XYZ file of N, CA and C in Angstrom:
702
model
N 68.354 -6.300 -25.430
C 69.490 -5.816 -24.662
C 69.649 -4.302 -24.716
N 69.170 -3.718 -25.188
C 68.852 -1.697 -25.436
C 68.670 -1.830 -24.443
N 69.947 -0.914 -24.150
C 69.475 -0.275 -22.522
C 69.362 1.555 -22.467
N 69.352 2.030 -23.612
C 68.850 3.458 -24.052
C 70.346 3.405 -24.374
N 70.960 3.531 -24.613
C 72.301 3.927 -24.779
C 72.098 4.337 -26.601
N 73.192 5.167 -26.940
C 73.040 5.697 -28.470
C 72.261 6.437 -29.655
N 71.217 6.500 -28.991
C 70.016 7.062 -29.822
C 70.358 9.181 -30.459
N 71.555 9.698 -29.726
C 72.156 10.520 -30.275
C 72.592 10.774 -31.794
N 71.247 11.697 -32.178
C 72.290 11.919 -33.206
C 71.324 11.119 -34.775
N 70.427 10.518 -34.299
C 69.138 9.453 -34.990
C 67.958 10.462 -34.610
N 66.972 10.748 -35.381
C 65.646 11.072 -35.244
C 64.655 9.524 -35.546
N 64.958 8.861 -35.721
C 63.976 7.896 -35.937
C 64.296 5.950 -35.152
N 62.993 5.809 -35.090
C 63.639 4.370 -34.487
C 63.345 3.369 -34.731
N 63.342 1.854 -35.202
C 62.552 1.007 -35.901
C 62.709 -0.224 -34.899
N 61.705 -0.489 -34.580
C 61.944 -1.373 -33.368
C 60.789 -2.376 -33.802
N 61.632 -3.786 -33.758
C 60.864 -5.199 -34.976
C 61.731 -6.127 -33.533
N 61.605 -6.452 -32.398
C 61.669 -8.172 -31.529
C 61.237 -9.016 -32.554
N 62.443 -9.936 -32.832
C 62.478 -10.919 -33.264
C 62.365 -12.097 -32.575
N 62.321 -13.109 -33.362
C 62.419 -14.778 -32.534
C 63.250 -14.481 -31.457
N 63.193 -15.221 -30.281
C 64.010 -15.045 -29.570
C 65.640 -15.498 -29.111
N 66.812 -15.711 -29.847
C 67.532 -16.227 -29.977
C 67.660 -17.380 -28.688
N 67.775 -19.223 -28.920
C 67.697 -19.681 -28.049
C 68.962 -19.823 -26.878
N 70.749 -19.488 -27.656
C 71.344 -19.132 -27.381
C 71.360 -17.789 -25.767
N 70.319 -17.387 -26.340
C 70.465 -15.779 -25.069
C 69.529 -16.039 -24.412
N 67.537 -16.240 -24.844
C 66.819 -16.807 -23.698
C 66.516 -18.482 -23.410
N 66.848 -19.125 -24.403
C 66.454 -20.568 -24.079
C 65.218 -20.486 -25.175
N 64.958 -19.593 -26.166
C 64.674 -19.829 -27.605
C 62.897 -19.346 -27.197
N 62.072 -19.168 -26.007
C 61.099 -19.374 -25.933
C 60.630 -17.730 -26.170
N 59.270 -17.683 -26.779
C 58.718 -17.050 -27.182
C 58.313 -15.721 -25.877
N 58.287 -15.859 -24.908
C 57.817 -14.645 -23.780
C 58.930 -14.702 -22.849
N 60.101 -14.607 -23.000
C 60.779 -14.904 -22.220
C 61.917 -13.386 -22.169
N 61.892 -12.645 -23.840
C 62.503 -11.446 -23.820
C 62.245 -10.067 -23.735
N 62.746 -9.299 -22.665
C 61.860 -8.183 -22.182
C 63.134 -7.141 -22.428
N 63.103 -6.068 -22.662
C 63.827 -4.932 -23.259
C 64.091 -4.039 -21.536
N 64.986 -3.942 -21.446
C 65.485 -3.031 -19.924
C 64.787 -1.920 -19.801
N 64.558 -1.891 -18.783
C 63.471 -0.760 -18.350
C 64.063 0.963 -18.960
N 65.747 0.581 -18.371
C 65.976 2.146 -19.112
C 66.028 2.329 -20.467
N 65.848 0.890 -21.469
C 66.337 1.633 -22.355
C 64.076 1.886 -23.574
N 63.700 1.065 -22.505
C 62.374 1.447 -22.745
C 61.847 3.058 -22.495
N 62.433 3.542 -21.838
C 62.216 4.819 -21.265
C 62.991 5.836 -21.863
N 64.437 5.617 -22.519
C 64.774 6.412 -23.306
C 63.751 6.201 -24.335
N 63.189 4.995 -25.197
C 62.285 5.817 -25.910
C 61.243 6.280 -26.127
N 60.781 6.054 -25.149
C 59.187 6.720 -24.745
C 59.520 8.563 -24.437
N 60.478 8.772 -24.124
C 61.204 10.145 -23.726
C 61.879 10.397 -25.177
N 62.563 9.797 -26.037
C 63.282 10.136 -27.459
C 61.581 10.484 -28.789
N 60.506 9.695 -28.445
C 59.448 10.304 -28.986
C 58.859 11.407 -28.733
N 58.650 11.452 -27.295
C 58.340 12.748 -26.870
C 59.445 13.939 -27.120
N 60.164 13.632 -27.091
C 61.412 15.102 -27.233
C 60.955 15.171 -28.734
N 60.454 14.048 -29.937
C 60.241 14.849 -31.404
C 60.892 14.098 -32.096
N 61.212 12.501 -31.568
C 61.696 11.260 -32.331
C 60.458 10.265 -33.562
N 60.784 9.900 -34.187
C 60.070 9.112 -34.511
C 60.508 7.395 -34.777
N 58.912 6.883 -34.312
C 58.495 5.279 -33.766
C 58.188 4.164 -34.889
N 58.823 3.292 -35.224
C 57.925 2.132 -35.849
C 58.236 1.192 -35.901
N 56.899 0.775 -34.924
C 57.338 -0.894 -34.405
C 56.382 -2.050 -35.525
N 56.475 -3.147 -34.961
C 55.565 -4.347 -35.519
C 55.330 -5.693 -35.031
N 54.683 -6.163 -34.994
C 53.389 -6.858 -34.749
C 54.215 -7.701 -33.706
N 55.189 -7.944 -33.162
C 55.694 -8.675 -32.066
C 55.997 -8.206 -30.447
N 55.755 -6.482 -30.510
C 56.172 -6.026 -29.950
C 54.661 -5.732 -29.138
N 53.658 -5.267 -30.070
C 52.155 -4.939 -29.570
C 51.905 -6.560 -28.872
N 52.120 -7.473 -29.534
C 51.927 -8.893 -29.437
C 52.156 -9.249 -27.835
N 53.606 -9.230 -27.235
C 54.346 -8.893 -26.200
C 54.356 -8.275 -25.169
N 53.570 -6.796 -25.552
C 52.740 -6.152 -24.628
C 51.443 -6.307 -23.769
N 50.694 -7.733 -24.618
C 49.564 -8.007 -23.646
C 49.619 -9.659 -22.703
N 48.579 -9.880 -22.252
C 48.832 -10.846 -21.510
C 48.722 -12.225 -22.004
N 49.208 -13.066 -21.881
C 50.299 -13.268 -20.647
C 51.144 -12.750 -20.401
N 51.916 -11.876 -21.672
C 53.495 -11.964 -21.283
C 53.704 -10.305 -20.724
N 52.946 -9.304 -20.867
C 53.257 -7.996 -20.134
C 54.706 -7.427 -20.480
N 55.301 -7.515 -21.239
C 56.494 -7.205 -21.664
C 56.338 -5.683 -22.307
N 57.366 -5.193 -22.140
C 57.497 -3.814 -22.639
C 56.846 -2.812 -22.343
N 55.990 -3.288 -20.984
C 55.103 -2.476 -20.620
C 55.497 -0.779 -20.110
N 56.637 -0.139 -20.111
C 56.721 1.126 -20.486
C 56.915 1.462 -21.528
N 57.095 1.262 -22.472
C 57.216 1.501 -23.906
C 56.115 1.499 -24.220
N 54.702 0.753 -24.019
C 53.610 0.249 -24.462
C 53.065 1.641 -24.245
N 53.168 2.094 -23.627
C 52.082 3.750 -23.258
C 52.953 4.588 -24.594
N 53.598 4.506 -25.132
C 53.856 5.342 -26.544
C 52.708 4.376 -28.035
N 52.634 3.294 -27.518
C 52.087 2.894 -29.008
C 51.007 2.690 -28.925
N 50.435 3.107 -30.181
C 48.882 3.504 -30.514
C 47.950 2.572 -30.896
N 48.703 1.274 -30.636
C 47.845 0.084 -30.713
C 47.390 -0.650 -29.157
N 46.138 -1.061 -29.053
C 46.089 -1.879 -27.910
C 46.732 -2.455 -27.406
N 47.208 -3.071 -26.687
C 47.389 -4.822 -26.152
C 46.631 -5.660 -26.481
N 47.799 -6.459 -27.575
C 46.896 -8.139 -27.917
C 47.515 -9.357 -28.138
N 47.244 -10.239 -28.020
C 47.727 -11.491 -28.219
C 46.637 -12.525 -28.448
N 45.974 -11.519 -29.646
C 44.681 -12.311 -30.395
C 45.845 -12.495 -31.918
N 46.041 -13.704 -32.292
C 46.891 -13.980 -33.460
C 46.226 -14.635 -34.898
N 46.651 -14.923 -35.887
C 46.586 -15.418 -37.074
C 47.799 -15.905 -37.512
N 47.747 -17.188 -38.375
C 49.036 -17.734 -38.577
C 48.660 -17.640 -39.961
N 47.602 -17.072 -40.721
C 47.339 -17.231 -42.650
C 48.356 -16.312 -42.892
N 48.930 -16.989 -44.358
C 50.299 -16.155 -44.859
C 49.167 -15.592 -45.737
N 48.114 -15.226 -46.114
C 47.953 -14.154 -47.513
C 47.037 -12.999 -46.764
N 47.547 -11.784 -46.653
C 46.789 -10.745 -46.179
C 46.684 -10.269 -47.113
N 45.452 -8.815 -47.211
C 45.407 -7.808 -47.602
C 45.102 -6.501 -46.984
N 45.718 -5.963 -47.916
C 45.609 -4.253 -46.632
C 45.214 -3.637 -47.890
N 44.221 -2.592 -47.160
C 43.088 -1.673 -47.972
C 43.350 -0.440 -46.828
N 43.864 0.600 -48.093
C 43.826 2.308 -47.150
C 42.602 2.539 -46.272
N 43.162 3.486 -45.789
C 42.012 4.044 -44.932
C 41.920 5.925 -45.115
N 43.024 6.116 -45.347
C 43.310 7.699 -45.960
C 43.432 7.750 -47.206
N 44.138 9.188 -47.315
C 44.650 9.596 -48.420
C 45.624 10.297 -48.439
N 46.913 10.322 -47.356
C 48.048 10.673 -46.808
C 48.922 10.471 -48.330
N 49.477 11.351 -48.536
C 50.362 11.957 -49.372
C 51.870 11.215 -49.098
N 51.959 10.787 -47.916
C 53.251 10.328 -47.209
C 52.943 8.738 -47.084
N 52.073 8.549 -46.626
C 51.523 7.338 -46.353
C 51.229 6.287 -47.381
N 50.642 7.138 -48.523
C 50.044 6.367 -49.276
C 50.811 6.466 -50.750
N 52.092 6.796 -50.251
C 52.513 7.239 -51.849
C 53.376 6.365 -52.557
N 53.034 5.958 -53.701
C 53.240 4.679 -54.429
C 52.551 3.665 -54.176
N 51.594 3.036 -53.323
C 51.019 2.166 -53.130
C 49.326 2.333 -53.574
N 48.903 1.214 -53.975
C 47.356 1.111 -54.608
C 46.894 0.731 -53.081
N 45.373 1.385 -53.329
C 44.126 1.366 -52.403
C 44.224 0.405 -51.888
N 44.385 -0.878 -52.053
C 44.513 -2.002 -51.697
C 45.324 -3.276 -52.360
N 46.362 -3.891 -51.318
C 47.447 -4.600 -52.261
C 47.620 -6.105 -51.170
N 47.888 -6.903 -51.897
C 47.703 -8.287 -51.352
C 49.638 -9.207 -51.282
N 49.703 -9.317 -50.181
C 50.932 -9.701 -50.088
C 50.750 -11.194 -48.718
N 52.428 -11.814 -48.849
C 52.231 -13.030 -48.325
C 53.356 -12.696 -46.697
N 52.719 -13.233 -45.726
C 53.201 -12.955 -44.128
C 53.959 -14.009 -43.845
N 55.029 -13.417 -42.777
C 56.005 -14.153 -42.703
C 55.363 -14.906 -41.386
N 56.166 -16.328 -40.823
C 55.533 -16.533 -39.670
C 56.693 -16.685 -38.509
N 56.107 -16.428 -37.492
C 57.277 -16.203 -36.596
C 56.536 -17.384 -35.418
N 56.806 -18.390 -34.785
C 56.283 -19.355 -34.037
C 54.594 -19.706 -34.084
N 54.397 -19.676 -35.763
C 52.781 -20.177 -36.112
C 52.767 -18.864 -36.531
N 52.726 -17.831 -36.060
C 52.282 -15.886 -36.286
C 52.193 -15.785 -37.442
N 51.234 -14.533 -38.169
C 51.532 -13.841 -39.129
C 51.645 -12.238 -38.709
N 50.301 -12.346 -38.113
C 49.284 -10.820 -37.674
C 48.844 -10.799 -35.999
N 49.141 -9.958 -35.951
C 48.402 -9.680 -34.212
C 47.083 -8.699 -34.466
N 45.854 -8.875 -34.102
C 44.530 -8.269 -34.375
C 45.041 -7.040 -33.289
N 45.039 -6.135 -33.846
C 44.753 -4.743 -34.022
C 44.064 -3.281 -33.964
N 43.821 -2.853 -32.664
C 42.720 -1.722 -32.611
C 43.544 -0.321 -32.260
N 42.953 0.000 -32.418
C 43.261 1.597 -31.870
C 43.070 2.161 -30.726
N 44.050 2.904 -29.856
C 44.049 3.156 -28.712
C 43.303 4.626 -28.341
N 42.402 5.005 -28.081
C 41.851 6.101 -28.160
C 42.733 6.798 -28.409
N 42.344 8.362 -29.562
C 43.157 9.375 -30.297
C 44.009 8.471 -30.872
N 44.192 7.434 -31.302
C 45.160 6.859 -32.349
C 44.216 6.836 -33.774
N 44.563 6.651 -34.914
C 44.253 6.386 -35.958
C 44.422 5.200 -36.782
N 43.496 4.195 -37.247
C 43.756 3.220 -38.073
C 43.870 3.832 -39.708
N 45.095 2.924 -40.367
C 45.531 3.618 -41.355
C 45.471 2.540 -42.452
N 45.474 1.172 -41.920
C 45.093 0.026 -43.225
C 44.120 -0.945 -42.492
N 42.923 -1.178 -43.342
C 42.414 -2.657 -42.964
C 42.667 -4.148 -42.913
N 42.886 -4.730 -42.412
C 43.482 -6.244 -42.947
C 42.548 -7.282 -43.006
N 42.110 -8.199 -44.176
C 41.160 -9.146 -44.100
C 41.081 -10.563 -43.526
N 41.961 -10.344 -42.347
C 42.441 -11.964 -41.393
C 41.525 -11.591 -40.382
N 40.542 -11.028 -39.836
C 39.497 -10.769 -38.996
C 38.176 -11.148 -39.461
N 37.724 -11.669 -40.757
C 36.378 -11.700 -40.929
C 35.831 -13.414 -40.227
N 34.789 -13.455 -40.432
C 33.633 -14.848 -39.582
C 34.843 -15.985 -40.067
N 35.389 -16.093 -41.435
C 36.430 -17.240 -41.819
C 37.353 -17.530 -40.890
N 37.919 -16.228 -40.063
C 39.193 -16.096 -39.662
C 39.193 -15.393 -38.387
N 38.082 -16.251 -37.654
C 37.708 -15.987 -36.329
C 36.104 -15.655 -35.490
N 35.993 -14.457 -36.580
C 34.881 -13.640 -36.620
C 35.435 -12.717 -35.723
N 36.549 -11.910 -35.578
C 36.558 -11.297 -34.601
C 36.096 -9.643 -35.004
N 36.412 -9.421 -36.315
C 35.631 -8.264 -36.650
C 36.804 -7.743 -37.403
N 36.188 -6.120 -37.832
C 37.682 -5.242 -38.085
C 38.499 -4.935 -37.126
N 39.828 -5.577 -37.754
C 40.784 -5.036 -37.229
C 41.693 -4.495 -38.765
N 43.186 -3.913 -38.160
C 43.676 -2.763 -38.652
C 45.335 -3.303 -38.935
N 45.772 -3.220 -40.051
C 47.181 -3.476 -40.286
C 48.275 -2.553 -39.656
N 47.703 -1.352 -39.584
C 48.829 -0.443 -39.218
C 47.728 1.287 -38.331
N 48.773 1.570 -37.185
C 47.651 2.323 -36.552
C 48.341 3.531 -36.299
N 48.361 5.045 -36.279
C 49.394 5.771 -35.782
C 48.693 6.482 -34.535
N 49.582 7.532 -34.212
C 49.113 8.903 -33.766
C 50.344 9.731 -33.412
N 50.181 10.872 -32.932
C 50.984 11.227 -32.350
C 51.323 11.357 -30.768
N 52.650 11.272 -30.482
C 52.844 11.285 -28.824
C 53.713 12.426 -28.679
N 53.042 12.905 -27.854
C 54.377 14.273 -27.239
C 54.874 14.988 -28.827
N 56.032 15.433 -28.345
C 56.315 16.038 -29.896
C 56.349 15.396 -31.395
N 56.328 13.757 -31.005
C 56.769 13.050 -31.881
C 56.004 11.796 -32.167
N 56.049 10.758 -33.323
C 54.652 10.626 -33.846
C 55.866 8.875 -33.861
N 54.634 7.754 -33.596
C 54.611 6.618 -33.690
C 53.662 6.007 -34.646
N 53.797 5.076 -35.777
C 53.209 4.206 -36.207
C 53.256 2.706 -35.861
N 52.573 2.182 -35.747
C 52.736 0.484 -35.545
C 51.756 -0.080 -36.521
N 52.782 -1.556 -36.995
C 52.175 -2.835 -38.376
C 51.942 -3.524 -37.236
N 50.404 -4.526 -37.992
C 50.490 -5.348 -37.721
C 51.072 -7.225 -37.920
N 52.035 -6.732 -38.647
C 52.739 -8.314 -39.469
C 54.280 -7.287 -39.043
N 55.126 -8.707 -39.219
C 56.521 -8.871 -38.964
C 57.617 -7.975 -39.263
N 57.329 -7.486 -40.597
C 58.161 -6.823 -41.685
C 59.806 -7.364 -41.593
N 58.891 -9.031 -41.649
C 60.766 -9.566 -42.362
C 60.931 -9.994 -43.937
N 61.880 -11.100 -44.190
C 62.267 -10.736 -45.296
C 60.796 -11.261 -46.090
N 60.014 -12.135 -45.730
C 58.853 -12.376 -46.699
C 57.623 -11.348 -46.836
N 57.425 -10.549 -46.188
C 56.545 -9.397 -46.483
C 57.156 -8.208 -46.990
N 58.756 -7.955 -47.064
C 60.047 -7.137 -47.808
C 60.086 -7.653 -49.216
N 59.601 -9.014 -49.036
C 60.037 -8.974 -50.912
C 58.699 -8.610 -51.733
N 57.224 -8.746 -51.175
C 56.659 -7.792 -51.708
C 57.025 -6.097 -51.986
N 56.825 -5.993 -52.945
C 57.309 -4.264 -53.381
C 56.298 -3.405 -52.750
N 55.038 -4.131 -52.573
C 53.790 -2.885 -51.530
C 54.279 -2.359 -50.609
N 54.427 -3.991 -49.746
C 54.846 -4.094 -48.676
C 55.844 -2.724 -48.038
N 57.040 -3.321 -49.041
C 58.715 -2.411 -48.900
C 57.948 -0.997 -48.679
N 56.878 -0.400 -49.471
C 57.016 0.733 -49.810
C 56.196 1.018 -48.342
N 55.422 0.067 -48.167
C 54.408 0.544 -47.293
C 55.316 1.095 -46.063
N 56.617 0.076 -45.375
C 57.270 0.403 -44.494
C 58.326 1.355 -44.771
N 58.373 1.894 -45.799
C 59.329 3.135 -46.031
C 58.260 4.549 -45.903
N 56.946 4.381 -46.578
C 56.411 5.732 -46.104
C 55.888 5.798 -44.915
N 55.716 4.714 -43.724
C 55.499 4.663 -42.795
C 56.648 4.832 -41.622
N 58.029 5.024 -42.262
C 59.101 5.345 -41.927
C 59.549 6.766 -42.118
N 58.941 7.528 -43.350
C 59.063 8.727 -43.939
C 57.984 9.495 -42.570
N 56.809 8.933 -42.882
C 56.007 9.661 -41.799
C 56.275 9.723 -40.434
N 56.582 8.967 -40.193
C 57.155 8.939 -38.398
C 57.797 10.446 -38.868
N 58.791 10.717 -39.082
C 59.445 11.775 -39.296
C 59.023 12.968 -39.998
N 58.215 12.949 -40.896
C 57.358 13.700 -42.031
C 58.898 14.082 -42.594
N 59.674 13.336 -43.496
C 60.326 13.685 -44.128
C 59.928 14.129 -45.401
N 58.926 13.922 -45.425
C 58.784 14.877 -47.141
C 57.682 16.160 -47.411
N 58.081 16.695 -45.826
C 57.557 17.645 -45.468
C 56.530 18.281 -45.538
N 55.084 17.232 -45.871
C 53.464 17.747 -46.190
C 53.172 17.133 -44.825
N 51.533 17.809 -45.110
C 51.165 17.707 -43.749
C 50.262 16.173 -44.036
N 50.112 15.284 -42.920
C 49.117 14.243 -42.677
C 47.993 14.536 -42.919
N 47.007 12.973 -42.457
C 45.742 13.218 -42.877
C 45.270 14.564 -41.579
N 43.961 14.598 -41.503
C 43.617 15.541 -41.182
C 43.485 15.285 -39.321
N 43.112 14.017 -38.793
C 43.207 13.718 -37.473
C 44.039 13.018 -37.313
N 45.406 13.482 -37.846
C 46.443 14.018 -37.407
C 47.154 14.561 -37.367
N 46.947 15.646 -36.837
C 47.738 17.431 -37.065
C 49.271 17.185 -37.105
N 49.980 17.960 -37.413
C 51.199 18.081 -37.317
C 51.672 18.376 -35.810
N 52.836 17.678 -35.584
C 53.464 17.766 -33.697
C 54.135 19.286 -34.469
N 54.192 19.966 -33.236
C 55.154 20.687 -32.763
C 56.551 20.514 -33.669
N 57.209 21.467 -33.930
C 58.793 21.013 -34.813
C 59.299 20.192 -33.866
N 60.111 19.145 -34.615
C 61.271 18.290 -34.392
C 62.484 18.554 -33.437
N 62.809 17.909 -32.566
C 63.838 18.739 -31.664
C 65.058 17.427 -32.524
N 64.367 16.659 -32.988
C 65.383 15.697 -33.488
C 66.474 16.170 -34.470
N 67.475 15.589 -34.579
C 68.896 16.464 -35.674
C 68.592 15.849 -37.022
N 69.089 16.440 -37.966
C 68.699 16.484 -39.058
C 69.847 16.826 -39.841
N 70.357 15.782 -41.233
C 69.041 15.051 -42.199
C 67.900 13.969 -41.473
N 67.195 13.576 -42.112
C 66.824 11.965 -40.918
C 67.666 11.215 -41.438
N 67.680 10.217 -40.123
C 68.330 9.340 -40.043
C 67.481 8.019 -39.067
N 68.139 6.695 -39.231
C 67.403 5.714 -38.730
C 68.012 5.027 -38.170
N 67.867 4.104 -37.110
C 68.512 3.233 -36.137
C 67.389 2.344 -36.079
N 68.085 1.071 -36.249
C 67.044 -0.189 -36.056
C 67.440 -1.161 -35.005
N 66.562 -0.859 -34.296
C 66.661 -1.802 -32.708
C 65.612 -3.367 -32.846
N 66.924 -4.278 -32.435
C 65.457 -5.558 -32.386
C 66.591 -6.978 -32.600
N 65.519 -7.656 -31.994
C 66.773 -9.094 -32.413
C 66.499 -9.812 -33.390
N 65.501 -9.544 -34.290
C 65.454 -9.844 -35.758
C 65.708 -9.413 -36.921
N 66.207 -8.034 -36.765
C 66.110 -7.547 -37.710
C 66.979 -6.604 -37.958
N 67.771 -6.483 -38.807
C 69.123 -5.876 -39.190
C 68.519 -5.221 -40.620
N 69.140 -3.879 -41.113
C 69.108 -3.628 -42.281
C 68.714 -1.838 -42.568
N 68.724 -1.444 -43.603
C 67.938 -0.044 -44.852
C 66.893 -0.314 -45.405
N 66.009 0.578 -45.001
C 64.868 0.650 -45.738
C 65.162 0.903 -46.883
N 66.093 1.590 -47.801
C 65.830 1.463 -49.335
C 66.376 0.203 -49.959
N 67.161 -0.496 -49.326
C 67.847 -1.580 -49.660
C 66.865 -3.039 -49.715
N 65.702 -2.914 -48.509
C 64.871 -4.052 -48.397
C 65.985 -5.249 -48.376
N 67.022 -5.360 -47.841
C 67.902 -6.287 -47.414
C 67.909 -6.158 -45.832
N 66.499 -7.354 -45.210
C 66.473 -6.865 -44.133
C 67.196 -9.068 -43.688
N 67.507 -8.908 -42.069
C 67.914 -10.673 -41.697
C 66.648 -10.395 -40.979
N 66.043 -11.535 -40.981
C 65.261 -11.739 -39.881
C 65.475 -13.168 -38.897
């Protein structure tokens, strides 16, 4: 239901589509599409020097069949897919050595996925000039054969920089502590709140036109909550 309205006054945006309440669409899985204007305020709130981070329902949503969100989709640095996995045990293995990205978390950490209608993971590539930033092991010959794919992918757009997960980030991948951390420095970075620079292919945007301290606004129909709190509803 964002129809751009409010984003004043927020530098950052966390955008997680949830189940679809059956109450509002009739409960079915492709049936909820985000208003064109308020898709466009944020494809325009990144570019002005906002920062993006979505997850795995939203990239999911964007390809076919369901074509949803398709102006928003030209900000995120992941393909279009609706190649899925329903295994709850992933692992994600770095791909950098981001200071922001990677801070508090080991090289590689093994946590359990939430499922959202069978879902865990949406397979994952990179959109030319985007960057893959974790590996995930739900792609090998066991688990499809579809190859590497990528837990989480960034880049930057216009002044302002988007990351996208590939899993849910509800409350069962939150009560891992990796996890939590993983989506707080991936929340820090959208913004570069702790003011170092990224890995190396990916330069720093242009300064922030966004207001400041940061601040966060979480858009989505699953998901309510603070990243330091990890008291998220899904």
């Amino acid at each position: 239901n964002f129809n751009g309205a409010g984003l004043s006054g927020y530098n950052e945006v966390m955008l997680m589509p949830g189940q679809t309440p059956a109450s509002v669409f009739g409960g079915t899985y492709s049936s909820a599409d985000m208003p064109i204007s308020g898709q466009q305020a944020l494809v325009n709130f990144v570019k002005a020097g906002g920062g993006l981070v979505t997850g795995e329902e939203l990239t999911d949503r964007s390809g076919s069949p369901f074509h949803a969100f398709q102006t928003l989709s030209t900000a995120l640095p992941a393909m279009p897919s609706t190649i899925n996995t329903g295994n709850v045990g992933l692992t994600f293995s770095s791909l950098t050595n981001d200071p922001i990205l990677n801070k508090g978390l080991p090289s590689t950490f093994s946590f359990s996925g939430n499922t959202n209608f069978g879902i865990t993971e949406t397979y994952f590539l990179p959109k030319p000039g985007a960057t893959p930033l974790f590996t995930t092991n739900q792609w090998t010959s066991s688990f499809g054969g579809y190859g590497t794919a990528y837990g989480a992918v960034a880049w930057n757009y216009g002044q302002g920089r988007v990351i996208s997960l590939s899993t849910m980030s509800n409350n069962t991948e939150l009560a891992d502590p990796n996890y939590a951390q993983l989506l707080r420095n991936a929340a820090n970075w959208a913004t570069d709140s702790a003011g170092t620079p990224p890995v190396e292919s990916l330069p720093l945007p242009p300064p922030t036109t966004a207001p400041e301290p940061a601040t966060l606004i979480v858009v989505g129909l699953g998901i309510v909550g603070f990243l330091g709190s990890r008291r998220f509803r899904g």
